Amino acid sequence: MHDKTLAELARSLDAGEFSSRELTQHLLGRIDRLDGELNSFVTVTYDQALAAAEAADKARAAGETAPLTGLPLALKDIFCTQDIKTTAGSRMLDNFISPYDATVVEKLKAAGTVSLGKTNMDEFAMGSSNENSHYGAVKNPWDLAAVPGGSSGGSAAAVAAGLVPAAIGTDTGGSIRQPAAFCGITGLKPTYGRVSRYGMIAYASSLDQAGPMARSAEDCALLLGAMAGHDLRDSTCVARGVPDYTEELDTPLAGLKIGLPREYFGDGLDPQVEAAVRDAIKVYESLGASVREVSLPHTHYAIPAYYVIAPAEASSNLSRFDGVRFGHRCDNPADLIDLYKRSRAEGFGDEVKRRILIGTHTLSEGFFDAYYKKAQQVRRLIRQDFLDAFEEVDVLMGPASPTPAFDLGAKKDPVSMYLQDIYTIAINLAGIPGMSVPAGFAGSRPIGLQILGSHFTEARLLNVAHQFQQATDWHRQRPAFAEENA
């Protein structure tokens, strides 16, 4: 059961091959046996999962089914879940039990899904390797010596290892697409505002976006249809109808115009990654697409702009964690200032402290115009680059990451870690949708092809990805870790 896609599981449940409870028990058993090595989960919700599975089976018996009824998944531990611990991978929230559900969680519950638990992540979604978690690093099931990517590394590793067929992640600068690439799964970052951020613990509010992570584009289409939609509780959530994202999956690609940004194929790109991406492009040409080179001239400003804007927003968002209202509180504070200082010093990890300091500096008097305002002006130029490119082509393609997954502990220098996001960060700055699909291997480590579209073209991206997956079997490959522990 664990080697099926979400869509295949739905068909099996409809055919009565097994029940949702049986499927849920099987996957919970795999988590028990295997996750000790991967560390992909922070919390496993056994009782709630079995109760939800039984409810789904009763609904199916009564003929009250939806496309996702009874299907298991996992949630990145950044989504508030009522009466369940929600940590954001931080000591600061190690004792936080959310009193409400995030909108994404509400919508997935209403769709009949069964949540198996909360997945590990870089603390407050700050990281590209899932080594910044209070709960320890996550390992990549393709190679236990490698990182799974971040910050949604727990979600990616759990799907790749067959512990769950799908998971929900968040993407602020590549945190769905990069771990999807590193773990050989499919991950989609929707257009900013397509999915509600209500109840999603904030890192950088103008960049954060939730999205699905699964084995196939078809699975991501099913999940996005349930997650997307307007929410009055999130002022940045767009009031726009939600299409059936599965409707266009089988549309032929004849006439599709693909753009290859020349800035994504320069120095720093691993030759094996480039070769895999160019081979994937040839598949698209065989499917009737045409390819041309385009330019995104402000790409090299994306990382410096991002690492001004995101830490500034983080500095503001994380100011609420003060030891007073919720979260970690130091013992025996001498006074209010001591409470603030020690609670935050003890509760936050090094990377979070680093970004708070950077952000506080850039927002301070005398530096706001020089740094934050200038970064926002650069952001506008980056967005315009994409708009100009989409006047010429339908989609852009390139690598999701400059390298395959790197070894655990290999990147001690924060700047070298930040540079891993060179191909993903600009997409968040522009607010456009993007996804990563499996496209090959470098040794035993997967390589991801990144596909980008203009605002609200998720259906087109999913169609383009699905057609590639119909012509290739990269998304069907399973790590030896999952096969040996079947």
Tab-separated table of C-alpha atoms in Angstrom:
chain	number	residue	atom	x	y	z
A	1	MET	CA	0.000	0.000	0.000
A	2	HIS	CA	2.802	2.419	0.826
A	3	ASP	CA	4.214	2.396	-2.698
A	4	LYS	CA	1.037	3.779	-4.296
A	5	THR	CA	0.406	7.394	-5.210
A	6	LEU	CA	-2.420	9.314	-3.591
A	7	ALA	CA	-4.557	8.935	-6.723
A	8	GLU	CA	-3.905	5.174	-6.832
A	9	LEU	CA	-4.811	4.851	-3.156
A	10	ALA	CA	-8.071	6.701	-3.817
A	11	ARG	CA	-8.961	4.230	-6.544
A	12	SER	CA	-8.060	1.292	-4.297
A	13	LEU	CA	-10.245	2.637	-1.485
A	14	ASP	CA	-13.125	3.133	-3.924
A	15	ALA	CA	-12.693	-0.447	-5.178
A	16	GLY	CA	-12.760	-1.812	-1.623
A	17	GLU	CA	-9.266	-3.351	-1.812
A	18	PHE	CA	-8.658	-2.138	1.731
A	19	SER	CA	-10.178	0.309	4.175
A	20	SER	CA	-8.862	3.677	5.276
A	21	ARG	CA	-8.302	2.220	8.749
A	22	GLU	CA	-6.203	-0.623	7.321
A	23	LEU	CA	-4.189	1.833	5.234
A	24	THR	CA	-3.700	4.146	8.204
A	25	GLN	CA	-2.591	1.294	10.463
A	26	HIS	CA	-0.123	0.118	7.833
A	27	LEU	CA	1.472	3.544	7.509
A	28	LEU	CA	1.539	4.166	11.264
A	29	GLY	CA	3.371	0.858	11.564
A	30	ARG	CA	5.953	1.997	9.007
A	31	ILE	CA	6.456	5.257	10.894
A	32	ASP	CA	7.011	3.284	14.104
A	33	ARG	CA	9.549	0.977	12.463
A	34	LEU	CA	11.436	3.361	10.221
A	35	ASP	CA	11.272	6.925	11.443
A	36	GLY	CA	13.778	6.331	14.205
A	37	GLU	CA	16.418	6.460	11.474
A	38	LEU	CA	14.951	9.345	9.477
A	39	ASN	CA	13.614	11.617	12.250
A	40	SER	CA	11.004	13.003	9.851
A	41	PHE	CA	8.192	13.334	12.412
A	42	VAL	CA	7.985	15.496	15.523
A	43	THR	CA	4.547	14.217	16.575
A	44	VAL	CA	2.607	11.136	15.429
A	45	THR	CA	-1.133	11.413	16.102
A	46	TYR	CA	-2.120	7.752	16.413
A	47	ASP	CA	-5.524	8.097	18.076
A	48	GLN	CA	-6.680	11.051	15.993
A	49	ALA	CA	-5.550	9.341	12.781
A	50	LEU	CA	-7.413	6.116	13.491
A	51	ALA	CA	-10.562	8.014	14.499
A	52	ALA	CA	-10.432	10.035	11.272
A	53	ALA	CA	-9.871	6.862	9.229
A	54	GLU	CA	-12.885	5.178	10.814
A	55	ALA	CA	-15.000	8.253	10.116
A	56	ALA	CA	-13.849	8.161	6.489
A	57	ASP	CA	-14.773	4.489	6.184
A	58	LYS	CA	-18.252	5.211	7.547
A	59	ALA	CA	-18.650	8.086	5.089
A	60	ARG	CA	-17.605	5.832	2.224
A	61	ALA	CA	-20.050	3.136	3.329
A	62	ALA	CA	-22.809	5.749	3.338
A	63	GLY	CA	-21.868	6.911	-0.156
A	64	GLU	CA	-20.601	10.270	1.092
A	65	THR	CA	-17.159	10.405	-0.485
A	66	ALA	CA	-14.945	13.114	-1.911
A	67	PRO	CA	-11.741	12.660	-3.935
A	68	LEU	CA	-9.532	12.715	-0.798
A	69	THR	CA	-11.787	10.833	1.621
A	70	GLY	CA	-9.770	8.485	3.817
A	71	LEU	CA	-6.390	9.357	2.320
A	72	PRO	CA	-3.503	9.756	4.796
A	73	LEU	CA	-1.042	12.627	4.812
A	74	ALA	CA	1.242	14.550	7.154
A	75	LEU	CA	1.460	18.227	8.047
A	76	LYS	CA	4.605	20.278	8.420
A	77	ASP	CA	4.814	21.263	12.087
A	78	ILE	CA	4.256	24.907	11.221
A	79	PHE	CA	0.474	24.545	10.842
A	80	CYS	CA	-1.603	25.058	13.956
A	81	THR	CA	-3.559	21.899	14.794
A	82	GLN	CA	-6.202	22.039	17.488
A	83	ASP	CA	-5.263	20.214	20.714
A	84	ILE	CA	-2.032	18.926	19.141
A	85	LYS	CA	1.468	20.196	19.803
A	86	THR	CA	2.638	22.718	17.192
A	87	THR	CA	6.347	23.515	17.530
A	88	ALA	CA	7.663	25.091	14.296
A	89	GLY	CA	10.755	22.965	15.031
A	90	SER	CA	11.695	25.239	17.936
A	91	ARG	CA	12.312	24.921	21.649
A	92	MET	CA	10.358	28.162	21.896
A	93	LEU	CA	7.126	26.287	21.072
A	94	ASP	CA	8.004	22.872	22.463
A	95	ASN	CA	5.141	23.171	24.965
A	96	PHE	CA	2.597	24.908	22.704
A	97	ILE	CA	-0.741	23.149	22.172
A	98	SER	CA	-2.690	25.032	19.535
A	99	PRO	CA	-6.273	25.990	20.449
A	100	TYR	CA	-7.379	26.095	16.796
A	101	ASP	CA	-6.761	24.653	13.341
A	102	ALA	CA	-5.051	26.510	10.511
A	103	THR	CA	-7.281	27.103	7.483
A	104	VAL	CA	-5.264	24.586	5.458
A	105	VAL	CA	-5.833	21.989	8.176
A	106	GLU	CA	-9.556	22.809	8.304
A	107	LYS	CA	-9.895	22.441	4.546
A	108	LEU	CA	-8.032	19.133	4.429
A	109	LYS	CA	-10.143	17.772	7.289
A	110	ALA	CA	-13.294	18.848	5.472
A	111	ALA	CA	-12.020	17.018	2.390
A	112	GLY	CA	-11.833	13.810	4.448
A	113	THR	CA	-8.060	13.401	4.717
A	114	VAL	CA	-6.426	11.566	7.616
A	115	SER	CA	-3.491	13.355	9.230
A	116	LEU	CA	-0.876	10.980	10.655
A	117	GLY	CA	1.111	13.693	12.423
A	118	LYS	CA	3.402	16.703	12.249
A	119	THR	CA	6.694	16.596	10.356
A	120	ASN	CA	10.105	17.897	11.379
A	121	MET	CA	11.407	21.152	9.908
A	122	ASP	CA	14.084	23.805	10.188
A	123	GLU	CA	13.258	26.038	13.130
A	124	PHE	CA	10.587	28.585	12.134
A	125	ALA	CA	11.208	27.475	8.518
A	126	MET	CA	14.687	29.054	8.494
A	127	GLY	CA	17.073	26.724	6.714
A	128	SER	CA	17.855	24.729	3.589
A	129	SER	CA	18.915	21.404	5.102
A	130	ASN	CA	16.606	20.556	8.031
A	131	GLU	CA	19.627	20.635	10.335
A	132	ASN	CA	18.294	23.644	12.280
A	133	SER	CA	15.515	21.801	14.097
A	134	HIS	CA	15.340	21.668	17.901
A	135	TYR	CA	14.393	18.009	17.392
A	136	GLY	CA	17.507	17.081	15.451
A	137	ALA	CA	18.400	16.771	11.786
A	138	VAL	CA	16.275	14.816	9.327
A	139	LYS	CA	18.026	12.282	7.075
A	140	ASN	CA	17.440	11.766	3.377
A	141	PRO	CA	16.006	8.256	2.691
A	142	TRP	CA	17.960	8.080	-0.577
A	143	ASP	CA	21.230	8.402	1.347
A	144	LEU	CA	21.197	8.591	5.135
A	145	ALA	CA	24.424	10.615	5.055
A	146	ALA	CA	22.692	13.387	3.086
A	147	VAL	CA	20.341	16.198	4.045
A	148	PRO	CA	16.715	16.042	2.818
A	149	GLY	CA	16.658	19.776	2.080
A	150	GLY	CA	14.754	22.381	4.007
A	151	SER	CA	12.854	23.776	5.580
A	152	SER	CA	10.157	21.183	4.710
A	153	GLY	CA	12.679	18.346	4.940
A	154	GLY	CA	10.594	16.188	7.254
A	155	SER	CA	7.641	16.292	4.866
A	156	ALA	CA	9.839	15.434	1.865
A	157	ALA	CA	11.669	12.591	3.627
A	158	ALA	CA	8.427	11.062	4.920
A	159	VAL	CA	6.911	10.970	1.425
A	160	ALA	CA	10.089	9.637	-0.217
A	161	ALA	CA	10.420	6.852	2.389
A	162	GLY	CA	6.825	5.713	1.933
A	163	LEU	CA	5.757	6.713	5.438
A	164	VAL	CA	2.955	8.835	3.963
A	165	PRO	CA	1.769	9.235	0.369
A	166	ALA	CA	1.681	13.028	0.661
A	167	ALA	CA	2.504	15.880	3.011
A	168	ILE	CA	1.918	19.597	3.255
A	169	GLY	CA	4.890	21.965	3.347
A	170	THR	CA	5.553	25.677	3.204
A	171	ASP	CA	7.788	27.630	0.872
A	172	THR	CA	9.323	31.014	1.773
A	173	GLY	CA	12.405	30.839	-0.446
A	174	GLY	CA	12.328	27.311	-1.872
A	175	SER	CA	11.346	25.223	1.137
A	176	ILE	CA	8.965	22.982	-0.818
A	177	ARG	CA	10.817	22.800	-4.126
A	178	GLN	CA	14.379	22.240	-2.869
A	179	PRO	CA	13.553	19.344	-0.466
A	180	ALA	CA	11.277	17.859	-3.137
A	181	ALA	CA	14.263	17.908	-5.505
A	182	PHE	CA	16.641	16.442	-2.899
A	183	CYS	CA	14.209	13.638	-2.003
A	184	GLY	CA	12.962	12.757	-5.489
A	185	ILE	CA	9.325	13.762	-5.036
A	186	THR	CA	6.983	16.357	-6.567
A	187	GLY	CA	6.428	19.650	-4.744
A	188	LEU	CA	4.371	22.726	-5.663
A	189	LYS	CA	4.606	26.292	-4.348
A	190	PRO	CA	1.391	28.035	-5.397
A	191	THR	CA	1.000	31.698	-6.309
A	192	TYR	CA	1.259	33.938	-3.258
A	193	GLY	CA	-2.284	34.348	-1.912
A	194	ARG	CA	-3.658	31.190	-3.549
A	195	VAL	CA	-3.656	29.312	-0.202
A	196	SER	CA	-4.559	30.872	3.146
A	197	ARG	CA	-1.759	31.547	5.629
A	198	TYR	CA	-4.151	31.742	8.605
A	199	GLY	CA	-2.823	29.481	11.349
A	200	MET	CA	0.510	28.983	9.589
A	201	ILE	CA	3.225	30.216	11.952
A	202	ALA	CA	4.790	33.186	10.192
A	203	TYR	CA	8.397	33.502	9.097
A	204	ALA	CA	8.234	36.167	6.356
A	205	SER	CA	4.632	37.155	5.745
A	206	SER	CA	5.043	38.522	2.207
A	207	LEU	CA	6.855	35.370	1.065
A	208	ASP	CA	5.375	32.383	2.961
A	209	GLN	CA	3.034	30.069	1.041
A	210	ALA	CA	1.726	26.571	1.770
A	211	GLY	CA	1.708	23.844	-0.843
A	212	PRO	CA	1.478	20.087	-1.469
A	213	MET	CA	4.328	17.566	-1.580
A	214	ALA	CA	3.599	14.148	-3.060
A	215	ARG	CA	4.812	11.531	-5.506
A	216	SER	CA	3.160	12.911	-8.611
A	217	ALA	CA	1.734	16.031	-10.185
A	218	GLU	CA	-1.681	14.365	-10.175
A	219	ASP	CA	-1.460	13.998	-6.400
A	220	CYS	CA	-0.463	17.642	-6.020
A	221	ALA	CA	-3.434	18.659	-8.180
A	222	LEU	CA	-5.818	16.755	-5.917
A	223	LEU	CA	-4.365	18.342	-2.793
A	224	LEU	CA	-4.191	21.896	-4.141
A	225	GLY	CA	-7.863	21.714	-5.080
A	226	ALA	CA	-8.701	21.022	-1.440
A	227	MET	CA	-6.258	23.573	0.043
A	228	ALA	CA	-6.803	26.609	-2.157
A	229	GLY	CA	-9.483	29.252	-1.831
A	230	HIS	CA	-10.325	32.604	-0.317
A	231	ASP	CA	-10.185	33.038	3.447
A	232	LEU	CA	-11.492	36.174	5.156
A	233	ARG	CA	-9.102	35.539	8.047
A	234	ASP	CA	-6.082	36.130	5.801
A	235	SER	CA	-6.019	39.578	4.206
A	236	THR	CA	-3.417	38.412	1.652
A	237	CYS	CA	-5.548	35.480	0.455
A	238	VAL	CA	-6.929	36.184	-3.017
A	239	ALA	CA	-10.689	36.122	-3.646
A	240	ARG	CA	-10.552	33.964	-6.738
A	241	GLY	CA	-12.379	30.798	-7.740
A	242	VAL	CA	-10.616	27.445	-7.381
A	243	PRO	CA	-10.540	25.375	-10.578
A	244	ASP	CA	-10.438	21.600	-10.797
A	245	TYR	CA	-6.686	21.234	-11.089
A	246	THR	CA	-7.017	17.672	-12.394
A	247	GLU	CA	-9.134	18.735	-15.370
A	248	GLU	CA	-6.260	19.828	-17.616
A	249	LEU	CA	-3.670	17.219	-16.616
A	250	ASP	CA	-4.015	15.259	-19.863
A	251	THR	CA	-3.920	18.253	-22.214
A	252	PRO	CA	-1.215	17.640	-24.879
A	253	LEU	CA	1.837	19.920	-24.816
A	254	ALA	CA	2.039	20.593	-28.541
A	255	GLY	CA	2.843	24.267	-29.002
A	256	LEU	CA	4.054	24.798	-25.425
A	257	LYS	CA	6.744	27.495	-25.325
A	258	ILE	CA	9.479	26.813	-22.761
A	259	GLY	CA	11.998	29.420	-21.671
A	260	LEU	CA	15.411	28.529	-20.257
A	261	PRO	CA	16.779	31.407	-18.148
A	262	ARG	CA	20.425	31.769	-19.075
A	263	GLU	CA	21.179	32.896	-15.512
A	264	TYR	CA	20.146	29.415	-14.265
A	265	PHE	CA	22.803	27.611	-16.320
A	266	GLY	CA	25.987	29.423	-15.378
A	267	ASP	CA	28.809	29.065	-12.889
A	268	GLY	CA	28.053	27.031	-9.781
A	269	LEU	CA	25.662	24.595	-11.430
A	270	ASP	CA	26.710	20.976	-10.886
A	271	PRO	CA	27.373	19.320	-14.300
A	272	GLN	CA	25.250	16.272	-13.423
A	273	VAL	CA	22.334	18.515	-12.470
A	274	GLU	CA	22.665	20.474	-15.708
A	275	ALA	CA	22.809	17.276	-17.767
A	276	ALA	CA	19.664	15.893	-16.096
A	277	VAL	CA	17.770	19.150	-16.620
A	278	ARG	CA	18.772	19.369	-20.286
A	279	ASP	CA	17.723	15.721	-20.787
A	280	ALA	CA	14.332	16.600	-19.293
A	281	ILE	CA	14.031	19.502	-21.738
A	282	LYS	CA	14.604	17.059	-24.598
A	283	VAL	CA	11.661	15.006	-23.346
A	284	TYR	CA	9.491	18.108	-23.573
A	285	GLU	CA	10.702	18.766	-27.102
A	286	SER	CA	9.691	15.220	-28.006
A	287	LEU	CA	6.222	16.009	-26.623
A	288	GLY	CA	5.841	18.956	-29.002
A	289	ALA	CA	7.193	21.858	-26.976
A	290	SER	CA	9.550	24.492	-28.337
A	291	VAL	CA	12.482	25.847	-26.332
A	292	ARG	CA	14.196	29.223	-26.333
A	293	GLU	CA	16.650	31.020	-24.099
A	294	VAL	CA	15.387	33.960	-22.039
A	295	SER	CA	16.993	36.300	-19.535
A	296	LEU	CA	16.122	37.207	-15.960
A	297	PRO	CA	18.752	39.931	-15.612
A	298	HIS	CA	18.249	40.733	-11.926
A	299	THR	CA	18.570	37.117	-10.734
A	300	HIS	CA	21.926	37.747	-9.059
A	301	TYR	CA	20.259	40.298	-6.765
A	302	ALA	CA	17.674	37.793	-5.504
A	303	ILE	CA	19.680	36.358	-2.605
A	304	PRO	CA	20.830	39.708	-1.167
A	305	ALA	CA	17.308	41.162	-1.544
A	306	TYR	CA	15.732	38.111	0.068
A	307	TYR	CA	18.153	38.113	3.001
A	308	VAL	CA	17.190	41.702	3.763
A	309	ILE	CA	13.412	41.326	3.347
A	310	ALA	CA	12.882	37.910	4.954
A	311	PRO	CA	14.910	38.572	8.142
A	312	ALA	CA	13.228	41.970	8.511
A	313	GLU	CA	9.803	40.350	8.429
A	314	ALA	CA	11.021	37.560	10.719
A	315	SER	CA	12.302	40.086	13.233
A	316	SER	CA	8.827	41.594	13.382
A	317	ASN	CA	6.901	38.303	13.380
A	318	LEU	CA	9.018	36.619	16.033
A	319	SER	CA	8.801	39.550	18.442
A	320	ARG	CA	5.587	37.964	19.765
A	321	PHE	CA	7.588	35.155	21.366
A	322	ASP	CA	8.493	36.959	24.578
A	323	GLY	CA	7.936	34.404	27.338
A	324	VAL	CA	4.753	36.117	28.477
A	325	ARG	CA	1.783	34.854	26.473
A	326	PHE	CA	2.812	31.431	25.180
A	327	GLY	CA	5.902	29.411	24.352
A	328	HIS	CA	9.103	28.970	26.328
A	329	ARG	CA	9.483	30.959	29.544
A	330	CYS	CA	12.752	31.100	31.445
A	331	ASP	CA	12.910	30.026	35.084
A	332	ASN	CA	12.877	32.594	37.871
A	333	PRO	CA	13.254	35.835	35.884
A	334	ALA	CA	14.660	38.721	37.905
A	335	ASP	CA	12.417	41.252	36.147
A	336	LEU	CA	10.541	41.803	32.881
A	337	ILE	CA	13.672	42.567	30.840
A	338	ASP	CA	15.383	39.443	32.192
A	339	LEU	CA	12.268	37.443	31.246
A	340	TYR	CA	12.403	38.742	27.676
A	341	LYS	CA	16.135	38.244	27.256
A	342	ARG	CA	16.502	34.768	28.730
A	343	SER	CA	13.259	33.358	27.311
A	344	ARG	CA	14.262	34.347	23.789
A	345	ALA	CA	17.927	33.396	24.225
A	346	GLU	CA	16.957	29.939	25.488
A	347	GLY	CA	14.022	29.409	23.121
A	348	PHE	CA	15.557	30.339	19.768
A	349	GLY	CA	18.332	28.482	17.949
A	350	ASP	CA	21.396	30.056	16.354
A	351	GLU	CA	20.018	30.512	12.831
A	352	VAL	CA	16.821	32.129	14.087
A	353	LYS	CA	18.838	34.498	16.299
A	354	ARG	CA	21.059	35.349	13.341
A	355	ARG	CA	18.110	36.301	11.150
A	356	ILE	CA	16.386	38.276	13.910
A	357	LEU	CA	19.572	40.306	14.387
A	358	ILE	CA	19.943	40.943	10.657
A	359	GLY	CA	16.300	41.929	10.351
A	360	THR	CA	16.302	44.195	13.377
A	361	HIS	CA	19.373	45.969	12.014
A	362	THR	CA	17.892	46.540	8.558
A	363	LEU	CA	14.688	47.968	10.062
A	364	SER	CA	16.471	50.279	12.490
A	365	GLU	CA	16.536	54.056	12.137
A	366	GLY	CA	19.074	55.174	9.579
A	367	PHE	CA	19.198	51.791	7.816
A	368	PHE	CA	15.591	51.238	6.682
A	369	ASP	CA	15.921	53.251	3.462
A	370	ALA	CA	19.413	51.980	2.717
A	371	TYR	CA	18.523	48.295	3.098
A	372	TYR	CA	14.854	47.361	3.415
A	373	LYS	CA	13.430	49.959	1.031
A	374	LYS	CA	16.180	49.283	-1.513
A	375	ALA	CA	15.579	45.517	-1.293
A	376	GLN	CA	11.888	46.048	-1.993
A	377	GLN	CA	12.770	48.143	-5.050
A	378	VAL	CA	15.008	45.324	-6.297
A	379	ARG	CA	12.154	42.906	-5.621
A	380	ARG	CA	9.992	44.882	-8.025
A	381	LEU	CA	12.657	44.579	-10.727
A	382	ILE	CA	12.891	40.816	-10.173
A	383	ARG	CA	9.122	40.496	-10.487
A	384	GLN	CA	9.193	42.500	-13.717
A	385	ASP	CA	11.852	40.170	-15.136
A	386	PHE	CA	9.417	37.277	-14.797
A	387	LEU	CA	6.493	39.230	-16.220
A	388	ASP	CA	8.600	40.171	-19.239
A	389	ALA	CA	9.716	36.562	-19.739
A	390	PHE	CA	6.131	35.282	-19.638
A	391	GLU	CA	5.282	37.658	-22.484
A	392	GLU	CA	7.518	35.429	-24.631
A	393	VAL	CA	7.019	31.917	-23.193
A	394	ASP	CA	4.418	29.859	-21.343
A	395	VAL	CA	6.673	28.361	-18.666
A	396	LEU	CA	10.261	28.622	-17.501
A	397	MET	CA	12.403	25.598	-16.668
A	398	GLY	CA	15.710	25.037	-14.941
A	399	PRO	CA	17.287	23.317	-11.958
A	400	ALA	CA	15.608	23.452	-8.551
A	401	SER	CA	18.998	23.478	-6.832
A	402	PRO	CA	22.574	23.988	-8.049
A	403	THR	CA	23.640	20.615	-6.577
A	404	PRO	CA	22.099	17.336	-5.491
A	405	ALA	CA	21.607	16.826	-1.757
A	406	PHE	CA	24.793	17.572	0.166
A	407	ASP	CA	26.127	15.693	3.180
A	408	LEU	CA	24.850	16.326	6.678
A	409	GLY	CA	27.155	18.831	8.364
A	410	ALA	CA	28.861	19.796	5.100
A	411	LYS	CA	27.867	23.479	5.079
A	412	LYS	CA	29.099	25.164	8.250
A	413	ASP	CA	29.162	28.647	6.706
A	414	PRO	CA	25.672	30.244	6.667
A	415	VAL	CA	26.382	32.084	3.405
A	416	SER	CA	27.215	28.860	1.555
A	417	MET	CA	23.891	27.491	2.817
A	418	TYR	CA	22.030	30.590	1.631
A	419	LEU	CA	23.514	30.175	-1.852
A	420	GLN	CA	21.738	26.815	-2.185
A	421	ASP	CA	18.543	28.795	-2.807
A	422	ILE	CA	19.849	30.742	-5.800
A	423	TYR	CA	17.278	29.247	-8.217
A	424	THR	CA	14.266	29.264	-5.886
A	425	ILE	CA	14.286	32.550	-3.948
A	426	ALA	CA	13.379	34.866	-6.833
A	427	ILE	CA	10.119	32.967	-7.341
A	428	ASN	CA	8.946	33.891	-3.837
A	429	LEU	CA	10.014	37.496	-4.298
A	430	ALA	CA	7.895	37.635	-7.458
A	431	GLY	CA	4.965	35.716	-5.937
A	432	ILE	CA	4.650	33.336	-8.906
A	433	PRO	CA	3.980	29.572	-8.737
A	434	GLY	CA	6.746	27.020	-9.122
A	435	MET	CA	7.245	23.315	-8.713
A	436	SER	CA	9.934	20.671	-8.694
A	437	VAL	CA	9.595	17.253	-10.314
A	438	PRO	CA	12.039	14.329	-10.236
A	439	ALA	CA	14.273	14.355	-13.317
A	440	GLY	CA	17.219	12.037	-12.688
A	441	PHE	CA	20.008	11.159	-10.300
A	442	ALA	CA	23.579	12.045	-9.437
A	443	GLY	CA	24.718	8.703	-8.092
A	444	SER	CA	22.033	7.747	-5.584
A	445	ARG	CA	20.865	11.309	-4.973
A	446	PRO	CA	17.862	12.707	-6.872
A	447	ILE	CA	17.806	15.770	-9.127
A	448	GLY	CA	14.792	18.038	-9.518
A	449	LEU	CA	13.556	19.969	-12.553
A	450	GLN	CA	11.983	23.308	-11.613
A	451	ILE	CA	8.973	24.512	-13.628
A	452	LEU	CA	7.744	28.100	-13.238
A	453	GLY	CA	4.633	29.880	-14.456
A	454	SER	CA	2.988	33.283	-14.298
A	455	HIS	CA	0.585	34.156	-11.481
A	456	PHE	CA	-2.305	31.715	-10.974
A	457	THR	CA	-1.211	29.271	-13.680
A	458	GLU	CA	-0.971	26.285	-11.318
A	459	ALA	CA	-3.250	24.222	-13.577
A	460	ARG	CA	-0.853	24.745	-16.487
A	461	LEU	CA	2.196	23.865	-14.386
A	462	LEU	CA	0.531	20.688	-13.131
A	463	ASN	CA	-0.381	19.747	-16.704
A	464	VAL	CA	3.218	20.314	-17.855
A	465	ALA	CA	4.588	18.269	-14.946
A	466	HIS	CA	2.035	15.486	-15.394
A	467	GLN	CA	2.831	15.063	-19.072
A	468	PHE	CA	6.524	14.739	-18.219
A	469	GLN	CA	5.675	12.096	-15.624
A	470	GLN	CA	3.607	10.216	-18.180
A	471	ALA	CA	6.665	10.078	-20.439
A	472	THR	CA	9.262	9.239	-17.745
A	473	ASP	CA	9.425	7.140	-14.597
A	474	TRP	CA	11.708	9.229	-12.375
A	475	HIS	CA	8.820	9.878	-9.994
A	476	ARG	CA	8.265	6.120	-9.736
A	477	GLN	CA	11.735	5.428	-8.370
A	478	ARG	CA	11.924	4.454	-4.693
A	479	PRO	CA	14.931	4.667	-2.350
A	480	ALA	CA	16.485	1.402	-1.238
A	481	PHE	CA	15.628	2.428	2.321
A	482	ALA	CA	11.911	2.184	1.500
A	483	GLU	CA	12.227	-1.021	-0.550
A	484	GLU	CA	14.368	-2.863	1.983
A	485	ASN	CA	11.916	-1.991	4.734
A	486	ALA	CA	8.768	-2.856	2.817
